[in-house]
CSV table of C-alpha atoms in Angstrom, one decimal:
chain,number,residue,atom,x,y,z
A,1373,MET,CA,232.7,34.9,141.2
A,1374,GLN,CA,233.1,38.6,142.1
A,1375,CYS,CA,231.1,41.6,141.0
A,1376,LEU,CA,231.4,45.2,141.5
A,1377,ALA,CA,229.0,47.3,143.7
A,1378,ILE,CA,228.8,50.8,143.2
A,1379,GLU,CA,226.8,53.3,145.2
A,1380,GLY,CA,225.6,56.1,142.9
A,1381,GLY,CA,225.1,59.7,143.4
A,1382,HIS,CA,228.8,60.6,144.5
A,1383,ARG,CA,230.7,63.5,142.8
A,1384,LEU,CA,234.3,62.5,141.6
A,1385,SER,CA,237.0,64.9,142.6
A,1386,GLY,CA,240.7,64.8,143.4
A,1387,THR,CA,243.8,63.9,141.6
A,1388,LEU,CA,244.9,60.4,140.2
A,1389,ARG,CA,247.7,59.1,138.1
A,1390,VAL,CA,246.7,57.2,134.9
A,1391,HIS,CA,248.6,53.9,134.5
A,1392,GLY,CA,250.6,52.7,131.4
A,1393,ALA,CA,248.8,51.7,128.4
A,1394,LYS,CA,247.9,48.1,128.1
A,1395,ASN,CA,247.5,48.4,124.4
A,1396,ALA,CA,251.1,49.6,124.1
A,1397,ALA,CA,252.6,47.3,126.7
A,1398,LEU,CA,251.4,44.1,125.1
A,1399,PRO,CA,253.2,44.5,121.6
A,1400,ILE,CA,256.3,45.9,123.4
A,1401,LEU,CA,256.5,42.7,125.6
A,1402,ALA,CA,256.0,40.6,122.5
A,1403,ALA,CA,258.9,42.6,120.7
A,1404,SER,CA,261.1,41.7,123.6
A,1405,VAL,CA,261.5,38.2,122.4
A,1406,MET,CA,263.7,39.6,119.6
A,1407,ALA,CA,266.4,41.4,121.8
A,1408,VAL,CA,269.6,40.0,123.2
A,1409,GLY,CA,269.9,40.7,127.0
A,1410,GLU,CA,267.6,41.7,129.7
A,1411,SER,CA,264.9,44.3,128.6
A,1412,VAL,CA,263.5,46.5,131.2
A,1413,ILE,CA,259.8,47.8,130.7
A,1414,GLU,CA,258.5,50.4,133.1
A,1415,ASP,CA,255.1,51.5,133.9
A,1416,VAL,CA,253.3,48.1,132.8
A,1417,PRO,CA,249.9,47.9,134.1
A,1418,ASP,CA,249.1,44.9,136.4
A,1419,LEU,CA,246.3,43.6,134.3
A,1420,GLN,CA,245.1,40.2,133.5
A,1421,ASP,CA,246.2,40.5,129.7
A,1422,ILE,CA,249.6,41.4,131.0
A,1423,ARG,CA,249.6,38.4,133.3
A,1424,VAL,CA,248.8,36.1,130.4
A,1425,MET,CA,251.4,37.6,128.1
A,1426,THR,CA,254.3,37.2,130.8
A,1427,THR,CA,252.9,33.6,131.5
A,1428,ILE,CA,253.4,33.0,127.7
A,1429,LEU,CA,256.9,34.4,127.6
A,1430,ARG,CA,257.6,32.2,130.5
A,1431,GLN,CA,256.3,29.2,128.7
A,1432,LEU,CA,258.5,30.0,125.6
A,1433,GLY,CA,261.6,29.9,128.0
A,1434,ALA,CA,262.0,33.5,128.8
A,1435,LYS,CA,263.0,34.7,132.2
A,1436,VAL,CA,260.3,37.3,133.4
A,1437,LYS,CA,260.7,39.2,136.8
A,1438,ALA,CA,258.1,41.7,138.1
A,1439,GLU,CA,259.3,44.7,140.3
A,1440,GLY,CA,256.0,46.8,140.8
A,1441,ALA,CA,255.1,48.4,137.5
A,1442,THR,CA,258.6,47.4,135.9
A,1443,LEU,CA,259.2,44.0,134.2
A,1444,ARG,CA,262.5,42.6,133.5
A,1445,ILE,CA,262.5,40.1,130.4
A,1446,ASP,CA,265.5,38.1,129.3
A,1447,ALA,CA,264.4,36.2,126.2
A,1448,THR,CA,268.1,35.2,125.3
A,1449,ARG,CA,267.3,31.4,125.8
A,1450,ILE,CA,263.8,31.0,124.5
A,1451,ASN,CA,263.5,27.4,123.6
A,1452,SER,CA,259.9,27.1,122.2
A,1453,THR,CA,258.4,28.5,119.0
A,1454,GLU,CA,254.7,27.4,119.9
A,1455,VAL,CA,252.4,29.5,121.9
A,1456,PRO,CA,250.3,27.3,124.3
A,1457,GLU,CA,246.7,26.8,123.1
A,1458,HIS,CA,245.1,27.4,126.4
A,1459,LEU,CA,246.7,30.7,126.8
A,1460,MET,CA,246.3,32.0,123.3
A,1461,ARG,CA,242.5,31.5,123.8
A,1462,LEU,CA,242.5,33.7,126.7
A,1463,MET,CA,243.8,36.7,125.0
A,1464,ARG,CA,243.7,38.1,121.5
A,1465,SER,CA,246.8,40.1,121.8
A,1466,SER,CA,248.7,36.9,122.0
A,1467,ILE,CA,248.8,37.1,118.3
A,1468,PHE,CA,251.3,39.7,118.4
A,1469,LEU,CA,253.7,37.0,119.1
A,1470,MET,CA,253.5,35.5,115.6
A,1471,GLY,CA,255.8,38.5,114.2
A,1472,PRO,CA,258.7,38.5,116.3
A,1473,ILE,CA,258.9,34.8,117.1
A,1474,LEU,CA,259.0,34.1,113.3
A,1475,ALA,CA,261.6,36.9,112.7
A,1476,ARG,CA,263.9,35.4,115.2
A,1477,PHE,CA,263.4,31.6,114.7
A,1478,GLY,CA,261.9,31.3,111.3
A,1479,ARG,CA,259.0,29.1,112.6
A,1480,VAL,CA,256.2,29.9,115.0
A,1481,ARG,CA,252.8,27.8,115.7
A,1482,VAL,CA,249.8,29.3,117.3
A,1483,SER,CA,246.2,28.6,117.8
A,1484,LYS,CA,243.6,31.2,116.6
A,1485,PRO,CA,243.4,33.7,119.5
A,1486,GLY,CA,240.7,34.6,121.7
A,1487,GLY,CA,239.6,38.0,123.6
A,1488,CYS,CA,236.3,40.1,123.7
A,1489,THR,CA,233.3,39.1,121.7
A,1490,ILE,CA,232.8,42.6,120.1
A,1491,GLY,CA,232.6,41.6,116.4
A,1492,SER,CA,234.6,40.0,113.7
A,1493,ARG,CA,238.5,40.5,113.9
A,1494,PRO,CA,239.8,38.2,111.5
A,1495,ILE,CA,243.6,37.8,111.4
A,1496,ASP,CA,243.6,37.6,107.5
A,1497,LEU,CA,245.6,40.9,107.2
A,1498,HIS,CA,248.3,39.4,109.5
A,1499,LEU,CA,248.6,36.4,107.5
A,1500,LYS,CA,248.5,38.3,104.1
A,1501,GLY,CA,251.6,40.5,105.3
A,1502,LEU,CA,253.5,37.6,106.5
A,1503,ARG,CA,253.0,35.7,103.2
A,1504,ALA,CA,254.3,38.8,101.5
A,1505,LEU,CA,257.5,38.6,103.7
A,1506,GLY,CA,258.0,35.2,102.5
A,1507,ALA,CA,256.5,33.1,105.1
A,1508,VAL,CA,254.7,29.7,104.4
A,1509,ILE,CA,251.6,29.4,106.2
A,1510,GLU,CA,249.5,26.4,107.0
A,1511,GLU,CA,246.3,26.5,108.6
A,1512,LYS,CA,244.6,23.4,109.8
A,1513,HIS,CA,242.8,22.0,113.0
A,1514,GLY,CA,242.5,25.5,114.6
A,1515,PHE,CA,246.2,26.0,114.4
A,1516,ILE,CA,248.4,28.3,112.2
A,1517,GLU,CA,251.9,27.4,111.4
A,1518,CYS,CA,254.4,29.9,109.9
A,1519,THR,CA,257.7,29.0,108.4
A,1520,ALA,CA,260.3,31.0,106.6
A,1521,ASN,CA,264.0,30.2,105.9
A,1522,ARG,CA,264.6,34.1,105.4
A,1523,LEU,CA,262.0,36.9,105.4
A,1524,ARG,CA,262.5,39.3,102.7
A,1525,GLY,CA,261.3,43.0,102.6
A,1526,ALA,CA,258.4,43.4,100.6
A,1527,LYS,CA,255.7,46.1,99.8
A,1528,ILE,CA,252.4,45.4,101.9
A,1529,TYR,CA,249.0,47.2,101.4
A,1530,LEU,CA,246.8,46.6,104.4
A,1531,ASP,CA,242.9,46.7,103.2
A,1532,LEU,CA,242.1,48.2,106.6
A,1533,PRO,CA,244.5,50.3,108.9
A,1534,SER,CA,244.5,47.3,111.6
A,1535,VAL,CA,246.4,48.1,114.7
A,1536,GLY,CA,247.3,44.4,115.4
A,1537,ALA,CA,248.3,43.7,111.8
A,1538,THR,CA,250.4,46.8,111.6
A,1539,GLU,CA,252.3,45.9,114.7
A,1540,ASN,CA,252.8,42.3,113.9
A,1541,LEU,CA,254.1,43.1,110.4
A,1542,ILE,CA,256.4,45.9,111.8
A,1543,MET,CA,258.0,43.1,114.3
A,1544,ALA,CA,258.3,40.6,111.5
A,1545,ALA,CA,260.0,43.1,109.2
A,1546,ILE,CA,262.6,43.8,111.8
A,1547,PHE,CA,265.0,41.2,110.6
A,1548,ALA,CA,263.9,40.8,107.1
A,1549,GLU,CA,266.4,41.1,104.3
A,1550,GLY,CA,265.9,44.6,102.6
A,1551,VAL,CA,263.2,47.2,103.1
A,1552,THR,CA,259.6,46.6,103.9
A,1553,VAL,CA,256.9,49.3,103.2
A,1554,ILE,CA,253.5,49.0,104.9
A,1555,GLU,CA,250.9,51.3,103.1
A,1556,ASN,CA,247.6,52.2,105.1
A,1557,ALA,CA,249.2,51.3,108.2
A,1558,ALA,CA,247.3,52.0,111.5
A,1559,ARG,CA,248.5,55.5,112.9
A,1560,GLU,CA,247.4,55.0,116.8
A,1561,PRO,CA,249.8,56.3,119.4
A,1562,GLU,CA,250.5,52.7,120.5
A,1563,ILE,CA,252.1,52.1,117.0
A,1564,VAL,CA,254.4,55.0,117.6
A,1565,ASP,CA,255.3,53.6,120.9
A,1566,LEU,CA,256.2,50.2,119.5
A,1567,ALA,CA,258.3,51.8,116.7
A,1568,ASN,CA,260.1,53.9,119.4
A,1569,TYR,CA,260.8,50.8,121.5
A,1570,LEU,CA,262.2,48.7,118.4
A,1571,ASN,CA,264.2,51.8,117.3
A,1572,ALA,CA,265.7,52.2,120.8
A,1573,MET,CA,266.9,48.6,120.5
A,1574,GLY,CA,268.6,49.3,117.1
A,1575,ALA,CA,265.7,48.8,114.6
A,1576,ASN,CA,265.1,51.3,111.7
A,1577,VAL,CA,261.2,51.9,111.6
A,1578,GLN,CA,260.4,55.1,109.9
A,1579,GLY,CA,257.1,56.8,109.6
A,1580,ALA,CA,255.1,55.7,112.7
A,1581,GLY,CA,252.3,57.6,113.2
A,1582,GLU,CA,251.8,58.1,109.5
A,1583,ALA,CA,249.9,56.1,106.8
A,1584,THR,CA,253.1,54.6,105.3
A,1585,LEU,CA,255.9,52.9,107.3
A,1586,ILE,CA,259.3,52.0,106.1
A,1587,ILE,CA,261.0,49.4,108.0
A,1588,GLU,CA,264.8,48.4,107.0
A,1589,GLY,CA,266.0,45.3,108.1
A,1590,VAL,CA,268.6,44.9,110.8
A,1591,GLY,CA,270.9,42.0,112.0
A,1592,ARG,CA,270.0,42.3,115.7
A,1593,LEU,CA,268.3,44.0,118.7
A,1594,THR,CA,269.8,44.8,122.0
A,1595,ALA,CA,267.8,45.0,125.2
A,1596,VAL,CA,266.9,48.5,126.7
A,1597,ARG,CA,265.1,50.2,129.5
A,1598,TYR,CA,261.8,51.7,128.2
A,1599,ARG,CA,258.7,53.5,129.7
A,1600,VAL,CA,255.4,52.7,128.2
A,1601,ILE,CA,253.0,55.6,127.3
A,1602,PRO,CA,250.1,56.5,129.4
A,1603,ASP,CA,246.7,54.7,128.7
A,1604,ARG,CA,244.5,57.2,126.6
A,1605,ILE,CA,241.5,54.9,127.1
A,1606,VAL,CA,241.7,54.8,130.7
A,1607,ALA,CA,242.2,58.5,130.7
A,1608,GLY,CA,239.3,58.8,128.4
A,1609,THR,CA,236.9,56.9,130.7
A,1610,LEU,CA,238.0,58.9,133.9
A,1611,MET,CA,237.3,62.1,132.0
A,1612,ALA,CA,233.9,60.8,130.9
A,1613,ALA,CA,233.3,59.7,134.6
A,1614,ALA,CA,234.1,63.2,135.8
A,1615,VAL,CA,231.4,64.8,133.5
A,1616,VAL,CA,228.8,62.1,134.3
A,1617,THR,CA,229.1,62.8,137.9
A,1618,GLN,CA,229.6,66.5,137.6
A,1619,GLY,CA,232.9,66.4,139.2
A,1620,ASP,CA,236.3,67.8,139.1
A,1621,VAL,CA,239.2,65.8,138.4
A,1622,LEU,CA,243.1,66.2,137.6
A,1623,LEU,CA,244.5,63.2,135.6
A,1624,GLN,CA,248.2,63.0,135.8
A,1625,ASN,CA,250.5,61.0,133.4
A,1626,VAL,CA,248.2,61.8,130.5
A,1627,ASP,CA,249.2,62.9,126.9
A,1628,ALA,CA,246.7,65.1,125.5
A,1629,ARG,CA,248.0,64.7,122.0
A,1630,HIS,CA,246.4,61.3,122.1
A,1631,LEU,CA,243.0,62.5,123.3
A,1632,GLY,CA,242.4,65.4,120.8
A,1633,VAL,CA,238.8,64.2,119.6
A,1634,VAL,CA,237.8,63.1,122.9
A,1635,ILE,CA,238.5,66.3,124.3
A,1636,ASP,CA,236.6,68.1,121.7
A,1637,LYS,CA,233.5,65.8,122.2
A,1638,LEU,CA,233.6,66.3,126.1
A,1639,ARG,CA,233.9,70.2,125.5
A,1640,GLU,CA,230.8,70.1,123.1
A,1641,ALA,CA,229.0,68.2,125.9
A,1642,GLY,CA,229.8,71.1,128.2
A,1643,ALA,CA,232.9,70.1,130.0
A,1644,GLU,CA,235.6,72.4,131.0
A,1645,ILE,CA,238.9,70.8,130.3
A,1646,SER,CA,242.4,72.4,130.9
A,1647,VAL,CA,245.3,70.7,129.3
A,1648,TYR,CA,249.0,70.7,130.8
A,1649,ASP,CA,252.2,69.1,129.9
A,1650,SER,CA,251.3,65.7,131.2
A,1651,ALA,CA,248.1,66.2,132.9
A,1652,ILE,CA,244.4,67.1,132.1
A,1653,ARG,CA,241.8,68.7,134.4
A,1654,VAL,CA,238.1,68.2,133.7
A,1655,TRP,CA,235.2,69.6,135.6
A,1656,MET,CA,231.5,69.8,135.0
A,1657,VAL,CA,228.7,72.0,136.1
A,1658,GLY,CA,225.2,70.8,135.4
A,1659,ARG,CA,224.0,68.2,133.1
A,1660,PRO,CA,225.9,67.5,129.9
A,1661,LYS,CA,224.6,68.4,126.5
A,1662,ALA,CA,223.8,65.9,123.7
A,1663,ILE,CA,226.6,65.0,121.4
A,1664,SER,CA,227.1,62.6,118.3
A,1665,ILE,CA,230.1,60.4,117.6
A,1666,GLN,CA,231.3,58.2,114.9
A,1667,THR,CA,234.0,55.7,115.6
A,1668,THR,CA,236.8,55.4,113.3
A,1669,TYR,CA,240.5,54.7,113.2
A,1670,TYR,CA,242.9,57.1,114.8
A,1671,PRO,CA,243.0,60.2,114.9
A,1672,GLY,CA,239.2,59.7,114.8
A,1673,PHE,CA,237.0,58.8,117.6
A,1674,PRO,CA,238.2,55.7,119.3
A,1675,THR,CA,235.8,52.7,119.4
A,1676,ASP,CA,237.1,51.9,122.8
A,1677,LEU,CA,235.5,54.9,124.2
A,1678,GLN,CA,232.2,54.6,122.6
A,1679,SER,CA,230.6,52.6,125.4
A,1680,PRO,CA,231.5,55.0,128.3
A,1681,LEU,CA,230.4,58.0,126.2
A,1682,MET,CA,227.0,56.4,125.6
A,1683,THR,CA,226.3,56.6,129.3
A,1684,LEU,CA,227.1,60.2,129.2
A,1685,MET,CA,224.6,60.6,126.4
A,1686,SER,CA,222.0,58.6,128.4
A,1687,ILE,CA,221.9,61.5,131.0
A,1688,ALA,CA,222.6,64.4,128.4
A,1689,ASP,CA,219.9,67.1,127.7
A,1690,GLY,CA,218.8,66.3,124.2
A,1691,THR,CA,219.1,63.5,121.5
A,1692,SER,CA,222.4,62.0,120.7
A,1693,MET,CA,223.7,59.7,118.1
A,1694,VAL,CA,226.5,56.9,118.1
A,1695,THR,CA,227.7,55.3,114.7
A,1696,GLU,CA,229.8,52.4,115.2
A,1697,SER,CA,232.1,52.1,112.1
A,1698,VAL,CA,234.9,49.6,113.5
A,1699,PHE,CA,233.4,46.6,115.4
A,1700,GLU,CA,229.7,45.5,114.5
A,1701,GLY,CA,229.5,44.0,118.0
A,1702,ARG,CA,230.0,46.9,120.0
A,1703,PHE,CA,226.5,47.6,121.3
A,1704,LYS,CA,226.2,44.8,123.7
A,1705,HIS,CA,226.0,47.3,126.5
A,1706,VAL,CA,222.9,48.8,125.3
A,1707,SER,CA,220.7,46.3,126.8
A,1708,GLU,CA,222.2,46.7,130.3
A,1709,LEU,CA,222.0,50.5,130.2
A,1710,ARG,CA,218.3,50.0,129.2
A,1711,ARG,CA,218.0,47.8,132.7
A,1712,MET,CA,219.3,50.9,134.4
A,1713,GLY,CA,216.7,53.3,132.6
A,1714,ALA,CA,218.5,54.5,129.5
A,1715,ASN,CA,216.4,55.3,126.3
A,1716,ILE,CA,218.5,54.0,123.4
A,1717,LYS,CA,217.2,52.6,120.2
A,1718,VAL,CA,219.7,50.6,117.7
A,1719,ASP,CA,219.4,50.1,114.2
A,1720,LEU,CA,222.3,48.1,112.9
A,1721,ARG,CA,225.4,50.1,113.5
A,1722,THR,CA,223.6,53.3,114.7
A,1723,ALA,CA,222.3,53.9,118.2
A,1724,LEU,CA,219.8,56.8,119.0
A,1725,ILE,CA,219.9,57.9,122.6
A,1726,GLU,CA,217.2,60.0,123.9
A,1727,GLY,CA,218.9,61.9,126.8
A,1728,GLY,CA,217.6,63.1,130.2
A,1729,SER,CA,217.1,59.7,131.6
A,1730,GLU,CA,217.3,59.3,135.3
A,1731,LEU,CA,219.3,55.9,135.8
A,1732,THR,CA,218.2,53.6,138.6
A,1733,SER,CA,220.3,50.9,140.2
A,1734,ALA,CA,220.0,47.4,138.8
A,1735,VAL,CA,222.1,44.0,138.5
A,1736,VAL,CA,223.9,44.3,135.1
A,1737,GLU,CA,226.5,42.2,133.3
A,1738,ALA,CA,229.6,43.5,131.4
A,1739,SER,CA,229.7,41.6,128.2
A,1740,ASP,CA,233.4,42.9,127.3
A,1741,LEU,CA,236.0,45.2,128.6
A,1742,ARG,CA,234.5,48.4,127.6
A,1743,ALA,CA,230.9,47.8,128.2
A,1744,GLY,CA,232.1,47.2,131.7
A,1745,ALA,CA,233.4,50.7,131.8
A,1746,ALA,CA,230.1,52.1,130.5
A,1747,LEU,CA,228.2,50.2,133.2
A,1748,ILE,CA,230.5,51.7,135.9
A,1749,LEU,CA,229.7,55.3,134.7
A,1750,ALA,CA,226.2,54.4,134.7
A,1751,GLY,CA,226.4,53.0,138.3
A,1752,LEU,CA,228.2,56.3,139.3
A,1753,ALA,CA,225.3,58.2,138.0
A,1754,ALA,CA,222.3,56.1,139.2
A,1755,LYS,CA,220.3,56.3,142.3
A,1756,GLY,CA,220.9,53.3,144.5
A,1757,THR,CA,223.6,50.6,144.6
A,1758,SER,CA,224.2,48.8,141.3
A,1759,TYR,CA,226.0,45.6,140.7
A,1760,ILE,CA,228.0,44.6,137.8
A,1761,GLU,CA,228.8,40.9,136.9
A,1762,ASN,CA,231.6,39.4,134.9
A,1763,VAL,CA,234.0,42.0,136.4
A,1764,TYR,CA,236.9,39.9,135.0
A,1765,HIS,CA,236.3,41.6,131.6
A,1766,ILE,CA,236.9,45.0,133.3
A,1767,ASP,CA,240.1,43.6,134.9
A,1768,ARG,CA,241.5,43.2,131.5
A,1769,GLY,CA,241.9,46.9,131.0
A,1770,TYR,CA,241.7,48.9,134.2
A,1771,GLU,CA,244.1,48.2,137.0
A,1772,GLN,CA,242.6,47.8,140.3
A,1773,VAL,CA,239.6,49.6,139.0
A,1774,GLU,CA,237.6,49.8,142.4
A,1775,GLU,CA,240.7,51.5,144.0
A,1776,MET,CA,241.1,53.9,141.2
A,1777,PHE,CA,237.5,55.3,141.2
A,1778,ALA,CA,237.5,55.1,145.1
A,1779,GLN,CA,240.6,57.4,145.0
A,1780,LEU,CA,238.4,60.1,143.4
A,1781,GLY,CA,235.6,59.6,145.9
A,1782,ALA,CA,233.4,56.9,144.4
A,1783,LYS,CA,231.8,54.3,146.5
A,1784,ILE,CA,232.7,51.3,144.9
A,1785,TRP,CA,233.8,47.7,146.1
A,1786,ARG,CA,234.0,44.0,145.3
A,1787,VAL,CA,231.5,41.5,146.4
A,1788,GLN,CA,230.8,37.9,145.7
A,1789,LYS,CA,228.2,37.1,143.2
A,1790,ASP,CA,226.3,34.9,146.0
A,1791,GLN,CA,225.9,38.1,148.1
A,1792,LEU,CA,223.7,39.6,145.5
A,1793,ALA,CA,220.5,37.8,146.4
A,1794,THR,CA,220.7,39.1,149.8
A,1795,ALA,CA,221.4,42.5,148.8
A,1796,PHE,CA,218.0,43.1,147.2
A,1797,GLU,CA,216.1,41.4,150.0
């Protein structure tokens, strides 16, 4: 098993291009099953979750060809409506396939999805919405089977603005008869990107990025060439890393409109930030100042950047506070940051961080994707060489993560777990 080794104390500087957004690419790849012809999706990151999705598409009967960061997908002859259970368990985002497969074939069978253990993420909203569209759903023995002779437009209210449910229901409604209205819809940039992709293929989705979505059913979609938006979470992680290391970093292929609240909070911490058409420069002089954040749905502070920002708070001057309002299991990185010297107290969904800690190297474990990002930042700031186990979590969201940080001057590399014992002798 591989681990990441990070030698702390090196200031990040230089220029880096941010890769395409995983959370936009996955539903776009799922939507490709509804198109006639060959879809060409550009700037798709080479990540474990993407590989799982393309494997699922091949298992369903689609032709998938990778050409660097471009994927060519021809789903014309898909011959299966069942997502293989072993692949479904590897990635929660495989649930995105329910809507498009049901829309195209009138039937889909999946097992309950896997993914990071960051708290309860029930799929009740997905199923409630599909039932409203006319699907008959049976749940038994860990499987979900949906059938529908004909989906029909409906008015759907989401109890929570779930990104996954919003995306799934948009796709399910594309071929439905009549008009579908989704209220209290998620507003994330990835929702807008999916809607733009579907509309480019001939769909009629209005209101993406707003709380109310209107989808008018169409008869068919035609494959197109499309470029995925930049990954705002990767960009935010790198911005925080520049602050933590008192660095100077220029990030290219970034949409600052997707990072408004993150930019505000980093500036509050003392960072200097310049915004350009498709780039952001972040530089930091001195120790950051304490800040407080409360995660919420877009356009609020993203839960996916709560963990990396907590590392920043650990070394900041003063007392910071984090309130996690989205996932109750998103503080698993706290115990590992404590191992490195952070002073953090947790009470239910609130964490109090006494800043000014001098982080020291340790062997730590990434419990999930974003916890792993927090530990990378801690390793960059710590004295000595730190080792992060369970690097496969990190590989789910950051393409060639060690090369990405090394390009900015970090001393980071992969080692085998059995090398850790000798590293501390």
